[in-house]
Structure formats: structure tokens, C-alpha cells
């Protein structure tokens, strides 16, 4: 089984929900409108929300590595809210681009040409659209172009938080050993050339070395990447690199640097030419690096900021000690529902998430999954004060948002890896409790059809299962009964050995083939 890192990485195709380096990757072709910069702020259209704080008084307290759309729609937005509060001037953000190459250098130019300003356009499920200017990022450095400037910034006494969106695979953790991969050639190069690093952790550890040498305090490293226990993963990576370089430095980091865990949730799709044109047309601004996102946003963070933080508690961030519980709920309800939706909807002939959610039967089916198969059994795993019925409604609303335009084939990608993490706990609970199995059986039958590359309306698609093993393929090619249930996607549940599940699976598959996928969905939705 792969790690959560691999699972979350698999969610990146082709719509990016938490990418670290895609800001400005596609320039807006729509040039009509006002160019965005400090000088043009007074002349922007009145419909665009502008900040009221004195931006020229901000000083950098946060260094963010990996300036992508998710960071700009999430962390930078929350800091933006904080900057409107009294006494928050010390929390400006300086963005850092780590990647080399002409495209990334060009991206730096675009960001700098707009003085770090950008438009954030939010699309609500009800169709309303709003655009605001975000000014919280007051600087941007391209590390390959000036590595010393980056080291000086992180080592500065004013810097108190290093935040990260470097993608889930960027932490360089071995999936089997769960340890930092020291054999990585780039890591080896940075260990030899400590003063001229190229990797994220090379920069961080060298800057921490400089802080320790100068007698400064430590700081907080805050991961905003979409993986479970992201603070623990960050600590493992930083300490792993530091220990290989200098065990005493690693000890100092362990005592003087905090690594809060956080749960992040917001969709910020990749912005191509058409999306940029649409956003710019709405705002009347010729933004070279626009960001679009949904109106929903959630951030749950452990309050472990060793040398202070912005007033996150006053701007909608949930500072909690039970972040792990939020991760479980998100995984079982949100991520689980994505998988439960993708395969039956594809088999029905749908290709977009919001289009599928126009079908009332699909909404009933997803709602039944959450309210009957998940919520009754989460018990003490639910964070105190969380209304799971309201959370269920918010998931349906988000999936229905036509402006986000997520693709079912993207969600279906890598089901063999996702099922054991997102659905196995729910399915095993249903089996153990003797609960309704119709929806779980329909998912398995739909996945079997999905692997054939065709829906039941005559449409074709290309199933993408890179972690379908050779043994899986041999099983599927055989004449074994219930072959799909014996693959790695479901093997840990022993579904092929469970008589009741086999019966429900047979019924779901037969109903799909004889009465049609919609009828199978309707039956599963009604099962109680």
C-alpha cells in the first residue's frame, strides 16, 4: 500500500487543487482592463474589493516556499484578513520560488511586475462571483537566481514562520520506511554544498544553521500541503536532512522549531487561458496571475507557533488540538464521497462532477452514503462541535459548483490506492455492524466496469490505474469469480470471501447491466 503522500499526489491530474508552483503558469490572454500594480490600485473598478491597510507599512514575518494557486487562495487569504486587524503589520509574506528553469524565472517576473498583488475570484455554488485584491504577499524571490537573498531572509530575526506548499511528494519521504530519503541526488548535493543549497530542505536547514550561529530564536515551519499529519511529515524531513548534516543542529532544531499539523480544504483549480480571461473579464483587471477558487474554505491548525503568529483565531481559522479528527472526517466524508461518486457517475455517461450532481438520484445516493454509511459510525472520531449534517450539505453544494468544473476522470484516477485509505474503514465497519451494503457493492461493480474503459451508454474513456499491480492484472484477466474483489483495491477487506457482500455485488452488477446504471443508483440510494 502506498503512503498518503502518493494518494494525495494522485489527486493532481489534471485539475490542481493544491499545487505549489502553478501561479502564473499560464498568462492571461485577456488584456482588456487595468494593469495591476501598486500605482493602479486607486483606479481599479469599484466592484473589486480592495484592502484598507497601509501596505507600505508591512514587514515580512512569513516566508512561504512554493507560491502556487492554493497558497494564494488559502494561507495568503487568511493572512490578508489578519492584516486588516490592529497590530498585524509584522506578518507580511515573502514568497519563494525554488524551481529552476526559464518558466519559473518568468513567473517571478510576472509576480514582481504586479508588486505581488493579484486578484482572487471566488465562485459560489449559487452563481455569485466576487473579486478582491490580495496584498499580503509583499515580496517574491526566485531562489535559483539569488540563493543568498533567500537564506538571509529566512535567517532574519523578523522571520518567524516558514510556510510550505511544496506538493505532497515534495517532502522526500520513503513510502515504505517513512524516513527522509538521503540517497536523493539533490539531497546529497545539498549536504556537500551546504552554503549554496538548491532543495527546499537544504535552504531551510542552512538558514536554521545561520539562526543558531547568530544566537537567534527558532521559528515555526507550517505545512499547508494536503496530506495527513503534515506537520509531523515536515518535521521528519527537516530533522532527517539536518541529522545527516550535523546531529547537534538536528537536536537544536528539535528543541527550537515547531511543526504544527493542519488540515486544509479549498479547491483552487489550475488557471488556463480561458479561466484567466473569464476572471479578468469579470474584474476588469488585466491580471497576469489571477487565482480562482470556490467560496468554501476551511483551515484547522494546531496552535503550536513557537515565536508567535498572526491573529488567525479572529479570521476564521480553527485553532484546535484535534486536527487528526478533522482529517478523519474529511477523509471519510469528502474524499470517500469523491470516490463513491466518480465511478457510478462515469458509468452513467457523465464526465464532469457538477453535471453529475444535477441528477437527483446521484445526490440522493451520495447523501445516503454519508448519512447512513458513515455518520452513524464515526462516533468519537467526530471533532466536538462539528455538525456532520451541515458538513454533508456543504459537500453536495461544493460538488455542484459549475464554476469549479472538476472532472470525474480525475477523481477516479488511482482508485487502487485511494480505496484502502478513503473507503476501507467505512466498508469494514459496515461489514462488522451488519449494516447496509448496497452502496458499497455498487461502488465495486462500477469500478469493475470503469476498468473496462467504457460507460454503459456507449461512451469511452481511459482508466488510469498506475498502481494496479501485475498480480491485479493477472487476477482480472483470469476467469476467477469475483476477480475485482480480489485486487489490491479491496483485498484487505476479504470481500470475495464474504457471502453477503458477494450477493449484494451480484445484484448491483446485474441491475446495472439489465436495468441501467441509473436504476442501480436509485436502488442503492434507497437502501436502508
XYZ file of C-alpha atoms in Angstrom:
528
model
C 0.000 0.000 0.000
C 1.252 3.473 -0.781
C 1.539 6.298 1.678
C -0.922 9.165 1.979
C 1.637 11.265 0.100
C 1.183 9.119 -3.001
C -2.576 9.214 -2.625
C -2.731 12.973 -2.424
C -0.286 13.288 -5.317
C -2.685 11.217 -7.383
C -5.323 13.890 -6.952
C -3.343 16.303 -9.083
C -4.482 15.110 -12.516
C -5.464 17.208 -14.385
C -7.157 19.754 -12.107
C -4.793 21.038 -9.441
C -6.355 21.525 -6.039
C -3.249 22.200 -4.050
C -0.349 22.850 -6.375
C 2.735 24.657 -5.177
C 4.228 26.181 -8.303
C 1.471 26.888 -10.805
C 0.876 30.555 -10.054
C 1.167 32.463 -13.269
C 1.902 29.317 -15.256
C -0.470 30.489 -17.966
C -0.605 34.183 -18.648
C -3.986 35.737 -19.098
C -4.591 36.435 -22.761
C -7.413 38.788 -21.905
C -5.568 42.096 -21.952
C -8.519 44.457 -21.745
C -8.601 46.103 -18.347
C -6.360 47.912 -15.924
C -2.877 46.556 -15.325
C -2.413 45.553 -11.695
C 0.279 47.248 -9.581
C 0.669 49.479 -6.550
C 0.299 52.536 -8.781
C -3.016 51.432 -10.293
C -4.747 50.450 -7.033
C -6.647 53.761 -6.740
C -8.033 53.331 -10.252
C -9.452 49.807 -10.055
C -13.143 49.184 -10.763
C -15.341 49.835 -7.701
C -16.784 46.335 -7.879
C -13.412 44.866 -6.908
C -12.773 44.673 -3.162
C -9.556 46.397 -2.114
C -7.624 46.193 1.146
C -7.743 49.105 3.566
C -4.499 48.550 5.478
C -1.314 50.512 4.734
C 0.626 48.022 2.639
C 3.776 50.143 2.650
C 4.000 49.658 6.427
C 4.037 45.860 6.265
C 7.187 43.959 7.170
C 7.881 40.311 6.367
C 7.239 37.811 9.155
C 6.300 34.844 6.985
C 8.418 33.244 4.277
C 6.360 30.994 2.039
C 8.025 28.365 -0.140
C 6.004 27.228 -3.150
C 3.850 30.098 -4.407
C 1.011 28.353 -6.207
C -2.700 28.853 -6.584
C -3.654 27.006 -3.420
C -1.337 29.066 -1.231
C -2.664 32.271 -2.758
C -6.296 31.194 -2.283
C -5.798 29.867 1.236
C -2.935 30.904 3.561
C -2.350 34.249 1.816
C -6.088 34.949 2.008
C -6.224 34.267 5.758
C -3.159 36.452 6.340
C -4.856 39.113 4.218
C -7.759 39.098 6.654
C -5.372 39.383 9.591
C -3.661 42.437 8.106
C -6.897 44.379 8.467
C -6.703 43.936 12.247
C -4.707 46.280 14.508
C -1.109 45.351 15.250
C -0.626 42.836 12.441
C 1.815 44.803 10.267
C 4.699 42.407 11.013
C 3.052 39.498 9.195
C 3.654 40.330 5.564
C 4.588 37.388 3.350
C 7.584 36.992 1.062
C 7.096 34.202 -1.462
C 9.948 31.941 -2.542
C 10.140 30.056 -5.810
C 12.508 27.093 -5.595
C 12.310 25.562 -9.047
C 14.843 26.340 -11.732
C 14.191 27.000 -15.393
C 13.087 29.789 -17.683
C 9.376 29.298 -16.961
C 9.873 29.745 -13.227
C 12.092 32.781 -13.730
C 9.379 34.232 -15.966
C 6.804 33.546 -13.300
C 8.913 35.538 -10.832
C 8.973 38.436 -13.264
C 5.189 38.404 -13.576
C 4.653 38.334 -9.826
C 7.177 41.109 -9.270
C 5.766 43.246 -12.107
C 2.472 43.368 -10.186
C 4.250 44.112 -6.880
C 2.998 40.750 -5.576
C -0.629 41.810 -5.998
C -3.196 39.500 -7.569
C -6.923 39.060 -7.910
C -8.745 36.306 -6.035
C -12.061 35.494 -7.671
C -14.468 33.335 -5.690
C -17.299 31.418 -7.337
C -20.192 30.412 -5.084
C -22.454 27.412 -5.787
C -25.388 29.837 -6.130
C -23.685 31.524 -9.085
C -22.484 34.684 -7.349
C -18.955 35.888 -8.128
C -16.731 38.228 -6.138
C -13.211 39.501 -6.740
C -10.794 41.024 -4.274
C -7.211 42.216 -4.405
C -4.807 40.306 -2.179
C -1.842 42.322 -0.931
C -0.430 40.080 1.796
C 2.496 38.904 -0.359
C 4.811 41.911 -0.235
C 7.815 40.323 -1.951
C 8.905 37.422 -4.103
C 12.331 35.826 -4.556
C 13.409 33.262 -7.123
C 15.831 31.106 -5.138
C 17.949 29.840 -8.075
C 18.533 33.451 -9.150
C 19.607 34.705 -5.712
C 20.016 31.913 -3.141
C 21.841 34.115 -0.650
C 18.931 36.547 -0.506
C 16.637 33.646 0.430
C 18.991 32.427 3.160
C 19.349 35.949 4.561
C 15.577 36.351 4.622
C 14.863 33.087 6.447
C 17.746 33.748 8.870
C 16.443 37.251 9.624
C 15.177 37.825 13.198
C 11.926 39.171 11.700
C 11.062 35.840 10.071
C 9.024 33.742 12.471
C 7.125 31.364 10.193
C 8.217 29.353 7.173
C 5.116 28.054 5.443
C 5.107 25.387 2.767
C 3.050 24.230 -0.191
C 5.616 22.082 -1.960
C 3.205 19.293 -3.058
C 2.716 16.120 -1.110
C 5.584 14.382 -2.895
C 7.947 17.263 -2.152
C 8.736 16.045 1.349
C 11.015 13.291 0.008
C 9.733 10.632 2.399
C 10.214 6.953 1.560
C 6.824 5.272 1.280
C 7.984 2.079 2.992
C 10.396 3.239 5.685
C 8.631 6.595 6.300
C 12.072 8.204 6.562
C 13.661 11.102 4.679
C 15.398 9.823 1.535
C 19.035 10.778 1.981
C 20.088 8.983 -1.194
C 18.242 11.518 -3.331
C 20.947 13.059 -5.581
C 19.735 16.608 -4.942
C 19.836 15.988 -1.206
C 23.346 14.592 -1.452
C 24.430 17.643 -3.408
C 23.000 19.975 -0.775
C 24.684 18.051 2.027
C 28.033 18.592 0.306
C 27.362 22.204 -0.687
C 25.555 23.417 2.441
C 26.105 27.118 1.784
C 24.648 27.041 -1.733
C 21.550 24.847 -1.402
C 19.060 24.039 -4.129
C 16.405 21.982 -2.363
C 13.682 23.162 -0.003
C 15.192 21.415 2.992
C 18.694 22.457 2.053
C 17.576 26.092 2.248
C 15.630 25.625 5.471
C 18.376 23.779 7.337
C 21.130 26.144 6.215
C 19.036 29.133 7.298
C 18.378 27.490 10.660
C 22.116 26.874 10.977
C 22.670 30.609 10.444
C 19.984 31.498 13.016
C 21.585 29.238 15.610
C 25.036 30.677 14.893
C 23.659 34.199 15.364
C 22.064 33.286 18.682
C 18.537 33.805 17.373
C 15.360 32.018 18.357
C 13.907 29.262 16.253
C 10.687 29.599 14.292
C 7.625 27.690 13.104
C 7.521 25.537 9.979
C 3.915 25.393 8.850
C 2.942 22.906 6.163
C -0.194 23.770 4.216
C 0.009 20.743 1.958
C -2.910 18.390 1.628
C -1.572 15.367 3.465
C -2.356 13.886 6.832
C -0.132 14.874 9.766
C 1.629 17.381 7.546
C 3.461 18.944 10.477
C 4.857 15.593 11.554
C 5.919 14.900 7.971
C 7.635 18.302 7.748
C 9.496 17.642 10.984
C 10.650 14.247 9.755
C 12.002 15.827 6.564
C 13.770 18.768 8.223
C 15.234 16.740 11.079
C 16.207 13.950 8.685
C 18.199 16.339 6.496
C 19.702 18.163 9.480
C 20.778 14.960 11.240
C 22.669 13.847 8.150
C 24.463 17.170 8.103
C 25.048 17.839 11.799
C 23.430 15.869 14.671
C 23.831 18.796 17.071
C 21.990 21.077 14.653
C 19.225 18.491 14.387
C 18.903 18.488 18.184
C 18.724 22.290 18.262
C 16.013 22.262 15.595
C 14.019 19.683 17.549
C 14.114 21.983 20.605
C 13.632 25.362 18.888
C 11.395 24.789 15.845
C 7.691 23.921 15.990
C 5.811 21.963 13.346
C 2.018 22.350 13.729
C -0.242 19.858 11.994
C -3.015 21.375 9.915
C -5.977 20.314 7.823
C -6.540 22.403 4.705
C -9.557 22.353 2.433
C -10.244 24.556 -0.547
C -10.351 23.948 -4.287
C -8.138 26.268 -6.334
C -8.088 24.897 -9.893
C -5.325 25.460 -12.376
C -5.864 28.691 -14.303
C -5.556 28.350 -18.052
C -6.204 30.972 -20.688
C -9.992 30.605 -20.627
C -10.190 30.699 -16.821
C -7.915 33.757 -16.672
C -9.938 35.506 -19.356
C -13.180 34.785 -17.529
C -11.831 36.073 -14.206
C -10.280 39.173 -15.766
C -13.414 39.939 -17.738
C -15.404 39.876 -14.534
C -12.966 42.066 -12.596
C -11.996 44.485 -15.363
C -8.341 43.964 -14.385
C -5.607 42.625 -16.654
C -4.107 40.346 -14.033
C -1.147 38.262 -15.231
C -1.505 35.823 -12.315
C -5.198 35.585 -11.368
C -6.454 32.986 -8.900
C -9.901 31.419 -8.968
C -11.450 29.390 -6.197
C -14.667 28.250 -4.571
C -16.319 30.272 -1.818
C -15.759 27.464 0.708
C -12.563 27.455 2.753
C -11.511 25.618 5.899
C -8.271 25.567 7.846
C -7.780 23.717 11.133
C -4.372 24.217 12.772
C -2.632 23.172 15.964
C -1.752 26.307 17.932
C 1.941 25.438 18.152
C 3.627 28.622 16.952
C 6.823 28.835 18.946
C 7.562 32.547 18.321
C 4.123 33.966 17.620
C 1.598 34.018 14.792
C -0.915 36.292 13.072
C -4.339 36.596 14.717
C -5.645 33.572 12.838
C -8.221 32.902 15.541
C -10.009 36.143 14.609
C -10.315 35.475 10.859
C -11.927 32.058 10.600
C -9.006 29.704 11.216
C -9.872 26.946 13.697
C -7.058 26.562 16.223
C -7.600 23.072 17.612
C -5.700 20.271 19.287
C -7.768 17.606 17.488
C -6.639 18.213 13.916
C -6.385 14.451 13.364
C -10.141 14.093 13.896
C -10.840 16.702 11.236
C -8.588 14.783 8.889
C -10.562 11.585 9.524
C -13.899 13.282 8.882
C -12.626 14.909 5.714
C -11.198 11.617 4.530
C -14.286 9.534 5.192
C -16.922 12.041 4.080
C -15.329 14.346 1.495
C -12.679 12.077 -0.045
C -14.836 8.993 0.382
C -17.746 10.696 -1.375
C -15.500 11.699 -4.256
C -14.656 8.040 -4.864
C -18.230 6.882 -4.303
C -19.361 9.418 -6.898
C -16.728 9.077 -9.605
C -17.262 5.531 -10.869
C -21.079 5.254 -10.915
C -21.309 8.737 -12.465
C -18.805 7.833 -15.183
C -20.731 4.625 -15.909
C -23.878 6.749 -16.293
C -22.133 8.739 -19.013
C -21.223 11.876 -17.048
C -17.769 13.437 -17.298
C -17.980 16.488 -15.009
C -18.726 16.457 -11.287
C -21.214 19.316 -11.326
C -23.111 17.781 -14.250
C -23.485 14.511 -12.355
C -24.821 16.382 -9.328
C -27.710 17.723 -11.414
C -29.075 14.176 -11.310
C -31.287 13.947 -8.210
C -30.673 10.234 -7.872
C -26.918 10.786 -7.643
C -27.452 13.419 -4.964
C -29.694 11.004 -3.038
C -27.121 8.235 -3.407
C -24.227 10.397 -2.135
C -26.328 11.788 0.697
C -27.334 8.274 1.720
C -23.702 7.175 1.718
C -22.699 9.981 4.071
C -25.743 9.913 6.356
C -26.305 6.146 6.546
C -22.923 4.549 5.866
C -20.523 6.995 7.512
C -22.031 9.381 10.051
C -23.767 6.795 12.277
C -20.457 5.005 12.855
C -17.863 7.753 13.333
C -18.757 8.274 16.991
C -15.914 9.784 18.988
C -13.891 10.289 15.816
C -16.028 13.358 15.129
C -14.494 16.610 16.408
C -16.506 18.223 19.166
C -18.865 20.910 17.900
C -18.851 19.777 14.269
C -22.285 19.397 12.647
C -21.871 16.471 10.269
C -25.270 17.005 8.656
C -24.250 20.559 7.748
C -20.884 19.242 6.532
C -22.730 16.772 4.315
C -24.788 19.561 2.761
C -21.659 21.639 2.173
C -20.047 18.737 0.299
C -23.040 18.407 -2.019
C -23.031 22.168 -2.622
C -19.305 22.201 -3.409
C -19.552 19.265 -5.792
C -22.432 21.042 -7.553
C -20.495 24.265 -8.194
C -20.374 24.665 -12.009
C -17.634 27.292 -11.933
C -15.050 24.894 -10.500
C -15.583 22.311 -13.248
C -13.865 19.278 -11.727
C -13.537 16.168 -13.886
C -14.810 12.768 -12.814
C -11.947 11.011 -14.577
C -9.508 12.988 -12.393
C -11.266 11.866 -9.238
C -11.389 8.277 -10.498
C -7.632 8.241 -11.058
C -5.691 5.767 -8.891
C -8.624 4.098 -7.184
C -6.453 1.146 -6.156
C -4.549 3.475 -3.851
C -7.462 5.621 -2.710
C -9.933 2.888 -1.740
C -7.822 1.380 1.053
C -7.421 4.815 2.647
C -10.670 6.625 1.890
C -13.198 3.779 1.976
C -11.811 0.671 3.665
C -12.588 1.838 7.211
C -16.161 2.659 6.241
C -16.688 -0.597 4.352
C -15.164 -2.728 7.106
C -17.423 -1.030 9.657
C -20.496 -1.761 7.537
C -19.474 -5.401 7.295
C -18.757 -5.696 11.003
C -22.010 -3.991 12.027
C -24.147 -5.957 9.593
C -25.221 -2.677 8.007
C -26.480 -1.894 4.510
C -24.021 -2.892 1.777
C -25.837 -1.814 -1.376
C -23.849 1.374 -1.897
C -20.516 -0.292 -1.214
C -21.433 -3.085 -3.633
C -22.407 -0.588 -6.328
C -19.051 1.129 -5.948
C -17.229 -2.174 -6.512
C -19.371 -3.078 -9.517
C -18.882 0.393 -11.006
C -15.122 0.165 -10.531
C -15.132 -3.160 -12.364
C -16.919 -1.531 -15.311
C -14.663 1.534 -15.138
C -11.582 -0.628 -15.661
C -13.075 -1.739 -18.994
C -12.798 1.854 -20.262
C -16.432 2.313 -21.237
C -19.639 3.522 -19.687
C -22.994 1.847 -20.155
C -24.184 4.493 -22.621
C -21.623 3.702 -25.315
C -19.038 6.283 -24.253
C -15.324 5.593 -23.926
C -12.653 6.860 -21.555
C -9.153 5.858 -20.490
C -8.989 4.415 -16.968
C -5.759 5.444 -15.276
C -4.627 2.999 -12.588
C -0.829 3.270 -12.382
C -0.703 1.217 -9.180
C -2.707 -1.715 -10.474
C -0.154 -4.452 -9.812
C 0.911 -7.229 -12.110
C -0.892 -9.634 -9.815
C -4.015 -7.475 -10.044
C -3.873 -7.612 -13.824
C -3.457 -11.381 -13.798
C -6.437 -11.753 -11.490
C -8.601 -9.536 -13.698
C -7.533 -11.427 -16.824
C -8.418 -14.760 -15.241
C -11.789 -16.427 -15.076
C -11.820 -16.304 -11.291
C -15.215 -15.400 -9.843
C -15.315 -12.014 -8.135
C -11.901 -11.150 -9.538
C -12.339 -7.418 -8.939
C -12.881 -8.034 -5.233
C -9.551 -9.878 -5.028
C -7.473 -6.998 -6.401
C -5.386 -4.732 -4.183
C -8.197 -2.171 -4.227
C -10.348 -4.367 -1.988
C -8.104 -7.254 -0.890
C -7.690 -6.132 2.733
C -11.459 -6.393 3.251
C -11.771 -10.025 2.097
C -14.916 -9.101 0.186
C -14.614 -12.090 -2.117
C -14.925 -14.343 0.934
C -17.973 -12.565 2.346
C -21.179 -14.263 1.190
C -23.438 -11.313 1.947
C -21.220 -8.883 0.061
C -20.921 -11.219 -2.914
C -24.718 -11.374 -3.056
C -25.068 -7.576 -2.997
C -22.293 -7.251 -5.577
C -24.049 -9.700 -7.921
C -27.314 -7.811 -7.534
C -25.698 -4.434 -8.222
C -23.833 -5.686 -11.288
C -26.922 -7.426 -12.703
C -29.104 -4.378 -12.121
C -26.537 -2.122 -13.841
C -26.448 -4.353 -16.898
C -30.150 -5.155 -17.208
C -31.963 -2.098 -15.872
C -29.231 0.511 -16.406
C -26.837 2.390 -14.137
C -29.430 4.963 -13.099
C -31.709 2.205 -11.811
C -28.799 0.701 -9.883
C -28.054 4.094 -8.349
C -31.694 4.623 -7.393
C -31.841 1.216 -5.715
C -28.615 1.865 -3.810
C -29.795 5.322 -2.769
C -32.990 3.909 -1.277
C -31.332 1.036 0.606
C -31.646 1.450 4.358
